[in-house]
PDB file of N, CA and C in Angstrom:
ATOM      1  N   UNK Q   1       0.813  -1.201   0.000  1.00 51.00           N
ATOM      2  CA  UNK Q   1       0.000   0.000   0.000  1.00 51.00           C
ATOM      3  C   UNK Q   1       0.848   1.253   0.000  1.00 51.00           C
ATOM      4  N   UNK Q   2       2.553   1.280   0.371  1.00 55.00           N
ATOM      5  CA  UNK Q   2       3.174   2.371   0.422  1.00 55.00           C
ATOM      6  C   UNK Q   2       3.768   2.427  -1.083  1.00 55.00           C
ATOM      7  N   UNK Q   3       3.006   2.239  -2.028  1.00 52.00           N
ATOM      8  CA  UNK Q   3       3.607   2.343  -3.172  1.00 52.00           C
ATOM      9  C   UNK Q   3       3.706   3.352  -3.764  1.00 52.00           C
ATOM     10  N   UNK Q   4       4.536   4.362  -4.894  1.00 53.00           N
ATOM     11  CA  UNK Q   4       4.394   5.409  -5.107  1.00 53.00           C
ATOM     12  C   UNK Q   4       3.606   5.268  -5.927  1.00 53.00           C
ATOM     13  N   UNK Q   5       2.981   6.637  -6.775  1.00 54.00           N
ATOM     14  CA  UNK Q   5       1.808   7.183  -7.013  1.00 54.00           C
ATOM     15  C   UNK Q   5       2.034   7.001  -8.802  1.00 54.00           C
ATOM     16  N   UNK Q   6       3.035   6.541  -9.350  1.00 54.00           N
ATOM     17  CA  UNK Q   6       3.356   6.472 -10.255  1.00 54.00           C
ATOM     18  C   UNK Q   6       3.142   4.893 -10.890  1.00 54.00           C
ATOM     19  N   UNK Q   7       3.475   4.209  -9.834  1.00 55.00           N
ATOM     20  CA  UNK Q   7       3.632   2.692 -10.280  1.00 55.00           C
ATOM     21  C   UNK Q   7       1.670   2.212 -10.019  1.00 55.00           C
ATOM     22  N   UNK Q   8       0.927   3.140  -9.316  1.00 53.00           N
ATOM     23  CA  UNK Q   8       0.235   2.466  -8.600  1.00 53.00           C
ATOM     24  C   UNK Q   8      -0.839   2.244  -9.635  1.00 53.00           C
ATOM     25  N   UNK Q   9      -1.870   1.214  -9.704  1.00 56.00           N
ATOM     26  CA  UNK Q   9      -2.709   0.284 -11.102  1.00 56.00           C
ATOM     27  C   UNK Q   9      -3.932   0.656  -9.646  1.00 56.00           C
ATOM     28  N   UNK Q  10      -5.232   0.641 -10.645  1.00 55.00           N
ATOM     29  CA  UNK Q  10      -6.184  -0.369 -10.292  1.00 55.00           C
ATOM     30  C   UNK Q  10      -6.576  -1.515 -10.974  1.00 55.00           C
ATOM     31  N   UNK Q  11      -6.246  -2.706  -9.914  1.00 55.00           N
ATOM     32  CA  UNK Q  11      -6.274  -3.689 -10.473  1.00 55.00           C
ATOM     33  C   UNK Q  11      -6.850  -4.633  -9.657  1.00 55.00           C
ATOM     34  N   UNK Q  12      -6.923  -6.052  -9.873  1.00 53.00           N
ATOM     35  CA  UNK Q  12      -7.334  -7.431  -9.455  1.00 53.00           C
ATOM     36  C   UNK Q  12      -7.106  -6.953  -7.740  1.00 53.00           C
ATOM     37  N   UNK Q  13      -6.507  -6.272  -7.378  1.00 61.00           N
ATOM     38  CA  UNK Q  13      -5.985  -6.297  -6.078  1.00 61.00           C
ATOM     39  C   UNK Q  13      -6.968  -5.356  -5.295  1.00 61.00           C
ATOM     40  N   UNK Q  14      -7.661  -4.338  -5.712  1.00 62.00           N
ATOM     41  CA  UNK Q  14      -8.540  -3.360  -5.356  1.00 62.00           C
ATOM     42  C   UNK Q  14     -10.276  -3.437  -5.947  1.00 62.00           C
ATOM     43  N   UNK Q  15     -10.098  -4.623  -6.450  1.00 60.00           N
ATOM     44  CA  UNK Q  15     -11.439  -4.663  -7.434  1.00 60.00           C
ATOM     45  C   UNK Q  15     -12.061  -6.261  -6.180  1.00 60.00           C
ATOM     46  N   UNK Q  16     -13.657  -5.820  -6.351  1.00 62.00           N
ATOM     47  CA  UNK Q  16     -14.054  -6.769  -5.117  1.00 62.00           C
ATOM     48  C   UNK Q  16     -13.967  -8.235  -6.140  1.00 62.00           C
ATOM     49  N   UNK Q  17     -13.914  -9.477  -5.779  1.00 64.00           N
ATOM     50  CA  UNK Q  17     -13.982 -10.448  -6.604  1.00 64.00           C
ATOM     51  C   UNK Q  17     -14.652 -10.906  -7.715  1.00 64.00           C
ATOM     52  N   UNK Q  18     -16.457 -10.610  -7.334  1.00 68.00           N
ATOM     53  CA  UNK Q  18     -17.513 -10.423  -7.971  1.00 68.00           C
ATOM     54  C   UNK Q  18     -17.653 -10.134  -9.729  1.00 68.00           C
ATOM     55  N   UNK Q  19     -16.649  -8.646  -9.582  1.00 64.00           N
ATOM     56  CA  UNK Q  19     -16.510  -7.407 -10.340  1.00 64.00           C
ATOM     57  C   UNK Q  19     -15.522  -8.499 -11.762  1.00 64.00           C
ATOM     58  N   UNK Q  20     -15.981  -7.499 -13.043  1.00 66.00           N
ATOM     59  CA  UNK Q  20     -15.288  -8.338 -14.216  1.00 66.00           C
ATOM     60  C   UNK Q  20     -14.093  -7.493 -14.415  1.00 66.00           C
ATOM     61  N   UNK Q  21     -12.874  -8.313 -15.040  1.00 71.00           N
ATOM     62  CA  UNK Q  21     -12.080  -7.382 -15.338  1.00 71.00           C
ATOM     63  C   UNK Q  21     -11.382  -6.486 -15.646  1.00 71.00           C
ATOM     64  N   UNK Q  22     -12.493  -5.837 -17.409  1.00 75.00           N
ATOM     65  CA  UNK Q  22     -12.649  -4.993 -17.410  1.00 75.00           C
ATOM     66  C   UNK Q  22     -14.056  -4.298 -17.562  1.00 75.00           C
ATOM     67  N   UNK Q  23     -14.038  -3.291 -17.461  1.00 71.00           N
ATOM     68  CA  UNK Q  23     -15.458  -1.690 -17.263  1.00 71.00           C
ATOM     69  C   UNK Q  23     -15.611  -1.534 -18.586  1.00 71.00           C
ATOM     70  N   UNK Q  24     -16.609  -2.274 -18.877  1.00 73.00           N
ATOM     71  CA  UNK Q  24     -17.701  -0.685 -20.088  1.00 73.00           C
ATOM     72  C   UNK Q  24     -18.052   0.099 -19.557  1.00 73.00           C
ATOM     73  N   UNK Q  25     -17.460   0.882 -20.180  1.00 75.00           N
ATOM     74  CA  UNK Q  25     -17.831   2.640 -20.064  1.00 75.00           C
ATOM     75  C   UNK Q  25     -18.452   3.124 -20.985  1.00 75.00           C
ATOM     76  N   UNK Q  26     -18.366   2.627 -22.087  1.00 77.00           N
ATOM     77  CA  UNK Q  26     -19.097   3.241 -23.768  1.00 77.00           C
ATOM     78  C   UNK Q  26     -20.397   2.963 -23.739  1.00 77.00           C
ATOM     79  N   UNK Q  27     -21.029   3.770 -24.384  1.00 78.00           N
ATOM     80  CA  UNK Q  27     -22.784   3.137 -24.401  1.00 78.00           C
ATOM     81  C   UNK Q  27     -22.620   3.099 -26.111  1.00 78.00           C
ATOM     82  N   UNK Q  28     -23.017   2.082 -26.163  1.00 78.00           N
ATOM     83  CA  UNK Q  28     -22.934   2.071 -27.686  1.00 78.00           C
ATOM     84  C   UNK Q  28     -24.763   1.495 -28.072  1.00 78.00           C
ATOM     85  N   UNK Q  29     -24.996   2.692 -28.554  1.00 80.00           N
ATOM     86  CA  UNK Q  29     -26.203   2.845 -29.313  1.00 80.00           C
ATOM     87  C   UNK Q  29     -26.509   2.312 -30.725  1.00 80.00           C
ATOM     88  N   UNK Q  30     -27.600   2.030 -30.831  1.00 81.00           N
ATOM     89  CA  UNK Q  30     -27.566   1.934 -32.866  1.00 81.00           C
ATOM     90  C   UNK Q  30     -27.944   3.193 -33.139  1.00 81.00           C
ATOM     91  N   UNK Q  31     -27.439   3.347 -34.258  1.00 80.00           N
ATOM     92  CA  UNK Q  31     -27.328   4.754 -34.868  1.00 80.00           C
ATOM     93  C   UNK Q  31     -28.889   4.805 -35.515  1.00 80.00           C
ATOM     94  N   UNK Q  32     -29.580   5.529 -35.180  1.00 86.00           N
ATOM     95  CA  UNK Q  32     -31.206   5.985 -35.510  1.00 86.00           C
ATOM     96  C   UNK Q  32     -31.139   7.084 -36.416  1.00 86.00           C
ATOM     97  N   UNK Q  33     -31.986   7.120 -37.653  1.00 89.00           N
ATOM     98  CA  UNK Q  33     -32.196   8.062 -38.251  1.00 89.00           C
ATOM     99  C   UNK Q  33     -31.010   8.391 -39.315  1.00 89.00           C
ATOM    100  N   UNK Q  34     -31.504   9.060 -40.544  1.00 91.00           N
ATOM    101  CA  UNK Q  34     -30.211   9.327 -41.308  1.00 91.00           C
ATOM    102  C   UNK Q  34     -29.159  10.533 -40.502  1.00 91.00           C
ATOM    103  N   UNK Q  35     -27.992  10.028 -41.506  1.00 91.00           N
ATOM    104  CA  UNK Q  35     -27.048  11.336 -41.145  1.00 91.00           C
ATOM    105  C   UNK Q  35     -27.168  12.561 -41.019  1.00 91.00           C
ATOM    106  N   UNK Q  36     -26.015  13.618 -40.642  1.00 92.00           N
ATOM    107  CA  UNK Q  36     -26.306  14.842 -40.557  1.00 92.00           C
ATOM    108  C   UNK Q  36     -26.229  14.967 -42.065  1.00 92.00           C
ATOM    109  N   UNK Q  37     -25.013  14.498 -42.697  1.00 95.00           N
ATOM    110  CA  UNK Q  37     -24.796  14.936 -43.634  1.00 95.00           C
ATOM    111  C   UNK Q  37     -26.334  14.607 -44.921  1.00 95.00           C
ATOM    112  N   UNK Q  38     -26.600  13.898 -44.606  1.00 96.00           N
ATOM    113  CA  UNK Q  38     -28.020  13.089 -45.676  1.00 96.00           C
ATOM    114  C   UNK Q  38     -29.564  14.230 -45.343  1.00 96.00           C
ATOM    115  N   UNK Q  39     -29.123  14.518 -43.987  1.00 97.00           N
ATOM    116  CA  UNK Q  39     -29.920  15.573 -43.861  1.00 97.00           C
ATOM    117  C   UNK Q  39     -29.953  16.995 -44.700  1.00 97.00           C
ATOM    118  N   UNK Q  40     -28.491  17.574 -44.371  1.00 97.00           N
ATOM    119  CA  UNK Q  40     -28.081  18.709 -45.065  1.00 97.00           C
ATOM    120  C   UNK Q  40     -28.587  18.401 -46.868  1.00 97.00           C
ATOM    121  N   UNK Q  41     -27.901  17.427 -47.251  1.00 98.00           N
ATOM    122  CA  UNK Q  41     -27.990  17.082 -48.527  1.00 98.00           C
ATOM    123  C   UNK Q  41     -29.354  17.124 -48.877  1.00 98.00           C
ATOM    124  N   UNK Q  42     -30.473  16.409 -48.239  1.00 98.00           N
ATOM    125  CA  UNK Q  42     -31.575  16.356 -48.601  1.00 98.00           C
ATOM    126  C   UNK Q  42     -32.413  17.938 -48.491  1.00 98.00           C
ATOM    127  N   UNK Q  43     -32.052  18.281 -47.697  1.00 98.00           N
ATOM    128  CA  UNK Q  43     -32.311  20.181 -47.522  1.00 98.00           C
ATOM    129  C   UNK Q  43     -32.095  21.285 -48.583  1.00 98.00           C
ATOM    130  N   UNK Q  44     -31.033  20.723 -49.264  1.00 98.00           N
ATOM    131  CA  UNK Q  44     -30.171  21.460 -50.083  1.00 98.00           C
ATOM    132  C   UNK Q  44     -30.867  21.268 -51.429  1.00 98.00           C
ATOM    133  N   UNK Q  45     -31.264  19.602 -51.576  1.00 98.00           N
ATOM    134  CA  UNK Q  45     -32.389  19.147 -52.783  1.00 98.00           C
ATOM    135  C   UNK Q  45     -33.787  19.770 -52.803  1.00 98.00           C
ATOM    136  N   UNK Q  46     -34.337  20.420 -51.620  1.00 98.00           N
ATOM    137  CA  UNK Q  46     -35.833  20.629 -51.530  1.00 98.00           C
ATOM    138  C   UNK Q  46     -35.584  22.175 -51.985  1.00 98.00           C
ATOM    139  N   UNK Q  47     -34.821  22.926 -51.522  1.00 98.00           N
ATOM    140  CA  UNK Q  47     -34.567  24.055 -51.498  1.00 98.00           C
ATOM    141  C   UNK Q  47     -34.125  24.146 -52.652  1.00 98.00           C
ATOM    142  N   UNK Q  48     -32.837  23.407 -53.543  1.00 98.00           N
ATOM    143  CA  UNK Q  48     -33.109  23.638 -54.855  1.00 98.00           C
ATOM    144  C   UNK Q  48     -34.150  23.866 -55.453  1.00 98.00           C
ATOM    145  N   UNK Q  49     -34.913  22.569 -55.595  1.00 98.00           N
ATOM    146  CA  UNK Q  49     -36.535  22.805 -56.504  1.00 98.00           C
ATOM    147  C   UNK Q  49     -37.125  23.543 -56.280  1.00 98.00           C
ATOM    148  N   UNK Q  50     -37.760  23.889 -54.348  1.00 98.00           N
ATOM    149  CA  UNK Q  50     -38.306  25.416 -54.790  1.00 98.00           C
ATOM    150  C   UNK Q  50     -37.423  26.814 -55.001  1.00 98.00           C
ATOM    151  N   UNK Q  51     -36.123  26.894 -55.197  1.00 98.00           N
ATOM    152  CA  UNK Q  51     -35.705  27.945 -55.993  1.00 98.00           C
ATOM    153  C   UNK Q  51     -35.998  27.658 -57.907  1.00 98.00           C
ATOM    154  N   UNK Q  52     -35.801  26.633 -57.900  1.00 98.00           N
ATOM    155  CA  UNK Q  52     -36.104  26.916 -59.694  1.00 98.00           C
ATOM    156  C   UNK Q  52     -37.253  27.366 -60.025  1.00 98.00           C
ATOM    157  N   UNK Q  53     -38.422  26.518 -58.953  1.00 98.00           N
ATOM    158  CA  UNK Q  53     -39.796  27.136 -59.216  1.00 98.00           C
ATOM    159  C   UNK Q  53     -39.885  28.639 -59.440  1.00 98.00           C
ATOM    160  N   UNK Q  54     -39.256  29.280 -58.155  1.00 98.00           N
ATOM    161  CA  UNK Q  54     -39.604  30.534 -57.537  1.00 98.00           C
ATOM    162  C   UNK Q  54     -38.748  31.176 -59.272  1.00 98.00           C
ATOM    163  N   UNK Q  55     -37.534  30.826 -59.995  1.00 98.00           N
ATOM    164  CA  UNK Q  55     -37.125  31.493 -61.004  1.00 98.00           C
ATOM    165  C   UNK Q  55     -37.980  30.949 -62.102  1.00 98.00           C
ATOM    166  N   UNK Q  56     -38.539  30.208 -62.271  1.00 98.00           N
ATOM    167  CA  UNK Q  56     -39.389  29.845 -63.417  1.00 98.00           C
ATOM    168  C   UNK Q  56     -40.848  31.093 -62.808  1.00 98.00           C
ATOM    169  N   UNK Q  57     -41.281  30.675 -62.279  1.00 98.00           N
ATOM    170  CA  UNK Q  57     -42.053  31.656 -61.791  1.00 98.00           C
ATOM    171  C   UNK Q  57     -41.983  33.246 -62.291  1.00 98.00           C
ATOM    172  N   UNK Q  58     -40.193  33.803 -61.394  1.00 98.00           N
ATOM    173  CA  UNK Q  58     -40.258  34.922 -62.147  1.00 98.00           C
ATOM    174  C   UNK Q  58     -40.203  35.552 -63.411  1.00 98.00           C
ATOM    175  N   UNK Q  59     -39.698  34.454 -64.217  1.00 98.00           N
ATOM    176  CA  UNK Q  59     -39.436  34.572 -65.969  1.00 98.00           C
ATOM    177  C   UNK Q  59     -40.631  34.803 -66.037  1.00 98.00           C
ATOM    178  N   UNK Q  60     -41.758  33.572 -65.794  1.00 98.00           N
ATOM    179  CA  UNK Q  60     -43.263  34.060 -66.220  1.00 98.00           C
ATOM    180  C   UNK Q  60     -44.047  35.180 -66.149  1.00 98.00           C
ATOM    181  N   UNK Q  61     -43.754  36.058 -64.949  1.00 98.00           N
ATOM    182  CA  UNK Q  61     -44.292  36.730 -64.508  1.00 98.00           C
ATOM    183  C   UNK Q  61     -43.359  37.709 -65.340  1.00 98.00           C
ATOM    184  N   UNK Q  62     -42.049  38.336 -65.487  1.00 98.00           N
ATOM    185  CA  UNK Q  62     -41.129  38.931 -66.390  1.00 98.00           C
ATOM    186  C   UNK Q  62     -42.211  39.175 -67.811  1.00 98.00           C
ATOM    187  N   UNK Q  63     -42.337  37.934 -68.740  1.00 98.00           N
ATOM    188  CA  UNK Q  63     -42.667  37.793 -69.089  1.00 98.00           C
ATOM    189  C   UNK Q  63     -44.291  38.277 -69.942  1.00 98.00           C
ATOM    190  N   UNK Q  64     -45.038  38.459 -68.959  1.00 98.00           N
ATOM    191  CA  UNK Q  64     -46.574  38.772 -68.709  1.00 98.00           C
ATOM    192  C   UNK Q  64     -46.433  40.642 -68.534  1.00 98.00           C
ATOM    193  N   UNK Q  65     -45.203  40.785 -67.834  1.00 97.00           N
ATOM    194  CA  UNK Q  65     -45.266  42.266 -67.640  1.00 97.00           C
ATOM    195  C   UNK Q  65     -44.336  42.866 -69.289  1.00 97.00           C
ATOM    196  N   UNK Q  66     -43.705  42.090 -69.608  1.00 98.00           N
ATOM    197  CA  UNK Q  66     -43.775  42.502 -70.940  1.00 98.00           C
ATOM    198  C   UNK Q  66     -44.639  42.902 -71.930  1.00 98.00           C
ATOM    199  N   UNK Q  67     -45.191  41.365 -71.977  1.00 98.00           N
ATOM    200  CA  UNK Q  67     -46.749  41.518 -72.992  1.00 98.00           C
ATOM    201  C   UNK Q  67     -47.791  42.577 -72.420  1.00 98.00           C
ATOM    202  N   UNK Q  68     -47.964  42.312 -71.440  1.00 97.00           N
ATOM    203  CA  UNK Q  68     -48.824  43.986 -70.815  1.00 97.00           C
ATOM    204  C   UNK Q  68     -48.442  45.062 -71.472  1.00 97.00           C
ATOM    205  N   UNK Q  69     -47.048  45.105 -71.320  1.00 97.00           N
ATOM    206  CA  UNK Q  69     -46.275  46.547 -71.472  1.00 97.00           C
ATOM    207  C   UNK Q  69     -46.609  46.903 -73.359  1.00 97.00           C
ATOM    208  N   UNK Q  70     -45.955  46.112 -73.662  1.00 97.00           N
ATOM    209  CA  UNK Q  70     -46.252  45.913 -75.435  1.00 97.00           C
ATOM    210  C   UNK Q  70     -47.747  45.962 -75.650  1.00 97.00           C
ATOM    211  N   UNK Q  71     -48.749  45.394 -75.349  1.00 96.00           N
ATOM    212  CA  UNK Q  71     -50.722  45.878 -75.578  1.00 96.00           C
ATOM    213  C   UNK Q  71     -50.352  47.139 -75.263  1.00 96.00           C
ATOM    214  N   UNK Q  72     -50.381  47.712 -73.936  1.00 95.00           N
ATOM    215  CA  UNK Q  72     -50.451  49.124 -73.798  1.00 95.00           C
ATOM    216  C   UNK Q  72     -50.110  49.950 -75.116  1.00 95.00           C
ATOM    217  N   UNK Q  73     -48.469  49.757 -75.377  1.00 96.00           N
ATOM    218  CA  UNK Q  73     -47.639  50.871 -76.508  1.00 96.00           C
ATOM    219  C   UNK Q  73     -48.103  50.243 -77.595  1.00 96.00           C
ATOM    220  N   UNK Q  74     -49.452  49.080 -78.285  1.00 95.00           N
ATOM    221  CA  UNK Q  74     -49.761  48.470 -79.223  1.00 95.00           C
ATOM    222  C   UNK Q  74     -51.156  49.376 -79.341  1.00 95.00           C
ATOM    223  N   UNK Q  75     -51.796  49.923 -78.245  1.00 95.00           N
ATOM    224  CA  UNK Q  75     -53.312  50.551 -77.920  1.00 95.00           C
ATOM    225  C   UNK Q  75     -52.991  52.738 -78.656  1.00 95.00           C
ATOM    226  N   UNK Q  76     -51.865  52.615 -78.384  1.00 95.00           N
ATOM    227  CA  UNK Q  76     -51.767  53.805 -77.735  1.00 95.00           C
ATOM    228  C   UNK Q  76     -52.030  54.863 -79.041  1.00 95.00           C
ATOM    229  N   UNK Q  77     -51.424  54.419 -80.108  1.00 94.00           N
ATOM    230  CA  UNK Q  77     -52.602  54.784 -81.503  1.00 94.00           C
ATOM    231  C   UNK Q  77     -53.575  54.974 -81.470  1.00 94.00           C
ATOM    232  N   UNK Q  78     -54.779  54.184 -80.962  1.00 95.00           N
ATOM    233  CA  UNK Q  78     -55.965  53.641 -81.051  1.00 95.00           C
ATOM    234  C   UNK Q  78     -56.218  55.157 -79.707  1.00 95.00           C
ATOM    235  N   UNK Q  79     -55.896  55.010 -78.719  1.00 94.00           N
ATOM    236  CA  UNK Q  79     -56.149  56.026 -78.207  1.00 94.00           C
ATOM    237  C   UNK Q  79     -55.819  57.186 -78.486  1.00 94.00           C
ATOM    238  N   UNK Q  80     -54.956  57.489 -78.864  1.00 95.00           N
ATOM    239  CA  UNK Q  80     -54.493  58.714 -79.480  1.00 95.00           C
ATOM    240  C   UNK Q  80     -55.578  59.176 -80.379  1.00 95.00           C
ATOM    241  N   UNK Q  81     -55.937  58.536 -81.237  1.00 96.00           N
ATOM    242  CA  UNK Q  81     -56.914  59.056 -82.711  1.00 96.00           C
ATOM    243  C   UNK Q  81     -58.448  59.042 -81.618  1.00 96.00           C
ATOM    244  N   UNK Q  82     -58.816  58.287 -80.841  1.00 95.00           N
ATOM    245  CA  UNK Q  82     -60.148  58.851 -79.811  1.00 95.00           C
ATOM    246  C   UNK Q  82     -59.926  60.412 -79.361  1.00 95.00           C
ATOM    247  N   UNK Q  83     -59.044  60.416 -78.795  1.00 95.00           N
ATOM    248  CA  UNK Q  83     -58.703  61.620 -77.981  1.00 95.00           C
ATOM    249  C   UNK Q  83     -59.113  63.090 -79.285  1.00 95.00           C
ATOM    250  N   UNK Q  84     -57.992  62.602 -80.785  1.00 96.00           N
ATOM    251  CA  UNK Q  84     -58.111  63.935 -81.379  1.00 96.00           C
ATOM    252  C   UNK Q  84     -59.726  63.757 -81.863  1.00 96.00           C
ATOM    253  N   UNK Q  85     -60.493  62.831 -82.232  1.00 96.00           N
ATOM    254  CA  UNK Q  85     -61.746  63.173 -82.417  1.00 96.00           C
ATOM    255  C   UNK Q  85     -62.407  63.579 -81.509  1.00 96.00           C
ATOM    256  N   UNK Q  86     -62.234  63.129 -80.370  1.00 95.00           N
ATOM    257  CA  UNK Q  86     -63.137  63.958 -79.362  1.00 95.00           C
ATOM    258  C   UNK Q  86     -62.672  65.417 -79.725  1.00 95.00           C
ATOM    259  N   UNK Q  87     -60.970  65.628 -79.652  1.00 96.00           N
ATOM    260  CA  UNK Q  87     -60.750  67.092 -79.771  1.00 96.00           C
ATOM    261  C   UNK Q  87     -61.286  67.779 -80.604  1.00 96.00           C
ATOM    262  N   UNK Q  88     -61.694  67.316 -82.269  1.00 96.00           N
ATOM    263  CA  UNK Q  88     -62.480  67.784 -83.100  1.00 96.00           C
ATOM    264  C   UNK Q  88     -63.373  67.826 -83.204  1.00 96.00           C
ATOM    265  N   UNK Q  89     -64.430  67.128 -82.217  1.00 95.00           N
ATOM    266  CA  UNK Q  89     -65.803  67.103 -82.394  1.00 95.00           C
ATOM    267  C   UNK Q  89     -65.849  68.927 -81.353  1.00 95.00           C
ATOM    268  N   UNK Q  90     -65.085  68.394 -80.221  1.00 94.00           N
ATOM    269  CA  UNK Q  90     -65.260  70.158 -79.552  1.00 94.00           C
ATOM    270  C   UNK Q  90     -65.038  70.982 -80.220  1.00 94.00           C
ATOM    271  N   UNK Q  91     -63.833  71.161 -80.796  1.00 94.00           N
ATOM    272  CA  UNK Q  91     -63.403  72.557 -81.930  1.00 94.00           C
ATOM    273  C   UNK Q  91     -64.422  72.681 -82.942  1.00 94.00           C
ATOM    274  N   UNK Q  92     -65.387  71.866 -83.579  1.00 94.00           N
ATOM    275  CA  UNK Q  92     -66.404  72.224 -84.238  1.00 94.00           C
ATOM    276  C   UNK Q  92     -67.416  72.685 -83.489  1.00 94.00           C
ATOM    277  N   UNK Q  93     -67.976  72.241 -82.741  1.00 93.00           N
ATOM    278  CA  UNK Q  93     -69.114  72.556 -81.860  1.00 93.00           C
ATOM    279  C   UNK Q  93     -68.918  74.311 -81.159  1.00 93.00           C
ATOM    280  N   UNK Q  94     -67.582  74.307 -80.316  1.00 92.00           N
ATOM    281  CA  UNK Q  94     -67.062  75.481 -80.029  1.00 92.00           C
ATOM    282  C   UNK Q  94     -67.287  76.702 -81.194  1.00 92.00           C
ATOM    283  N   UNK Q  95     -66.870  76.251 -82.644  1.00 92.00           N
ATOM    284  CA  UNK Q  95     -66.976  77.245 -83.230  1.00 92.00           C
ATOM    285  C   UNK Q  95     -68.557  77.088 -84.050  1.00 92.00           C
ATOM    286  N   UNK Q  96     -69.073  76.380 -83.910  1.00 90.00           N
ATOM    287  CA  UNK Q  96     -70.276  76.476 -84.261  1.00 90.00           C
ATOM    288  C   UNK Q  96     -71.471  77.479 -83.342  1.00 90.00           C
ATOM    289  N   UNK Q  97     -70.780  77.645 -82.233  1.00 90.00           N
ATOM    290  CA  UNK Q  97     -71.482  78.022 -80.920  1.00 90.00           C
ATOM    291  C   UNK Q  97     -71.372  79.169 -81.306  1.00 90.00           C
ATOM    292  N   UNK Q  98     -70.115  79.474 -81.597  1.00 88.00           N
ATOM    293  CA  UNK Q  98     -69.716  81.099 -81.617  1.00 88.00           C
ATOM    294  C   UNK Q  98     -70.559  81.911 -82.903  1.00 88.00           C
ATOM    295  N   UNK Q  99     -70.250  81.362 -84.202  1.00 85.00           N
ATOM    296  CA  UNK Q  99     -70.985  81.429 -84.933  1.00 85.00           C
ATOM    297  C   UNK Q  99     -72.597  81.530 -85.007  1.00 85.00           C
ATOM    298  N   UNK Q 100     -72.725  81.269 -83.928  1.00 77.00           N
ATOM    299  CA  UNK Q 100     -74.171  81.071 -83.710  1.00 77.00           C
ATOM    300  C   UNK Q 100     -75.362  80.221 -84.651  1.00 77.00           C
ATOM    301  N   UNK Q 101     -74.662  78.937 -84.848  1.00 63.00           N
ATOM    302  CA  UNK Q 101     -75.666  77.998 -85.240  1.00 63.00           C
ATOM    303  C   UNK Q 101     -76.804  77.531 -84.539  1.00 63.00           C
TER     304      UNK Q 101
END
């Protein structure tokens, strides 16, 4: 028991009889569930697809605000020539007024 502190074991000599020789200490589990990494990966796949959506999406919508844009500057003739007939139907009337028709 006066042994120094260097040499000294726990061993067969301090262990009650009963006791096995050596200690599990590890808990060894089965591994449940996928990986982190299969996780990440699979995250990375969902999130792809809805980004392509979300850019297919915006082309379409790109797209639609074009063709809008083009009807409008396709109309704008068509409105233009309303506008000067209205303007000419007044400038006649105006001077018809004056004239006193």
């Amino acid at each position: 028991s006066a042994q120094p502190m260097a040499s000294y074991s726990v061993g067969a000599q301090d262990r009650p009889p009963a006791m096995p020789e050596t200690i599990k200490y590890m808990r060894y589990y089965p591994r449940r569930g996928p990986s982190g990494a299969v996780i990440f990966g699979a995250t990375l796949a969902i999130m792809g697809v809805g980004w392509y959506y979300v850019a297919e999406n915006n082309a379409e919508r790109r797209e639609l605000r074009r063709e809008k844009a083009w009807n409008r500057i396709s109309l704008v003739p068509l409105l233009q020539a309303e506008t000067d007939r209205d303007l000419v139907s007044a400038v006649v009337s105006e001077e018809a007024t004056r004239n006193g028709l």
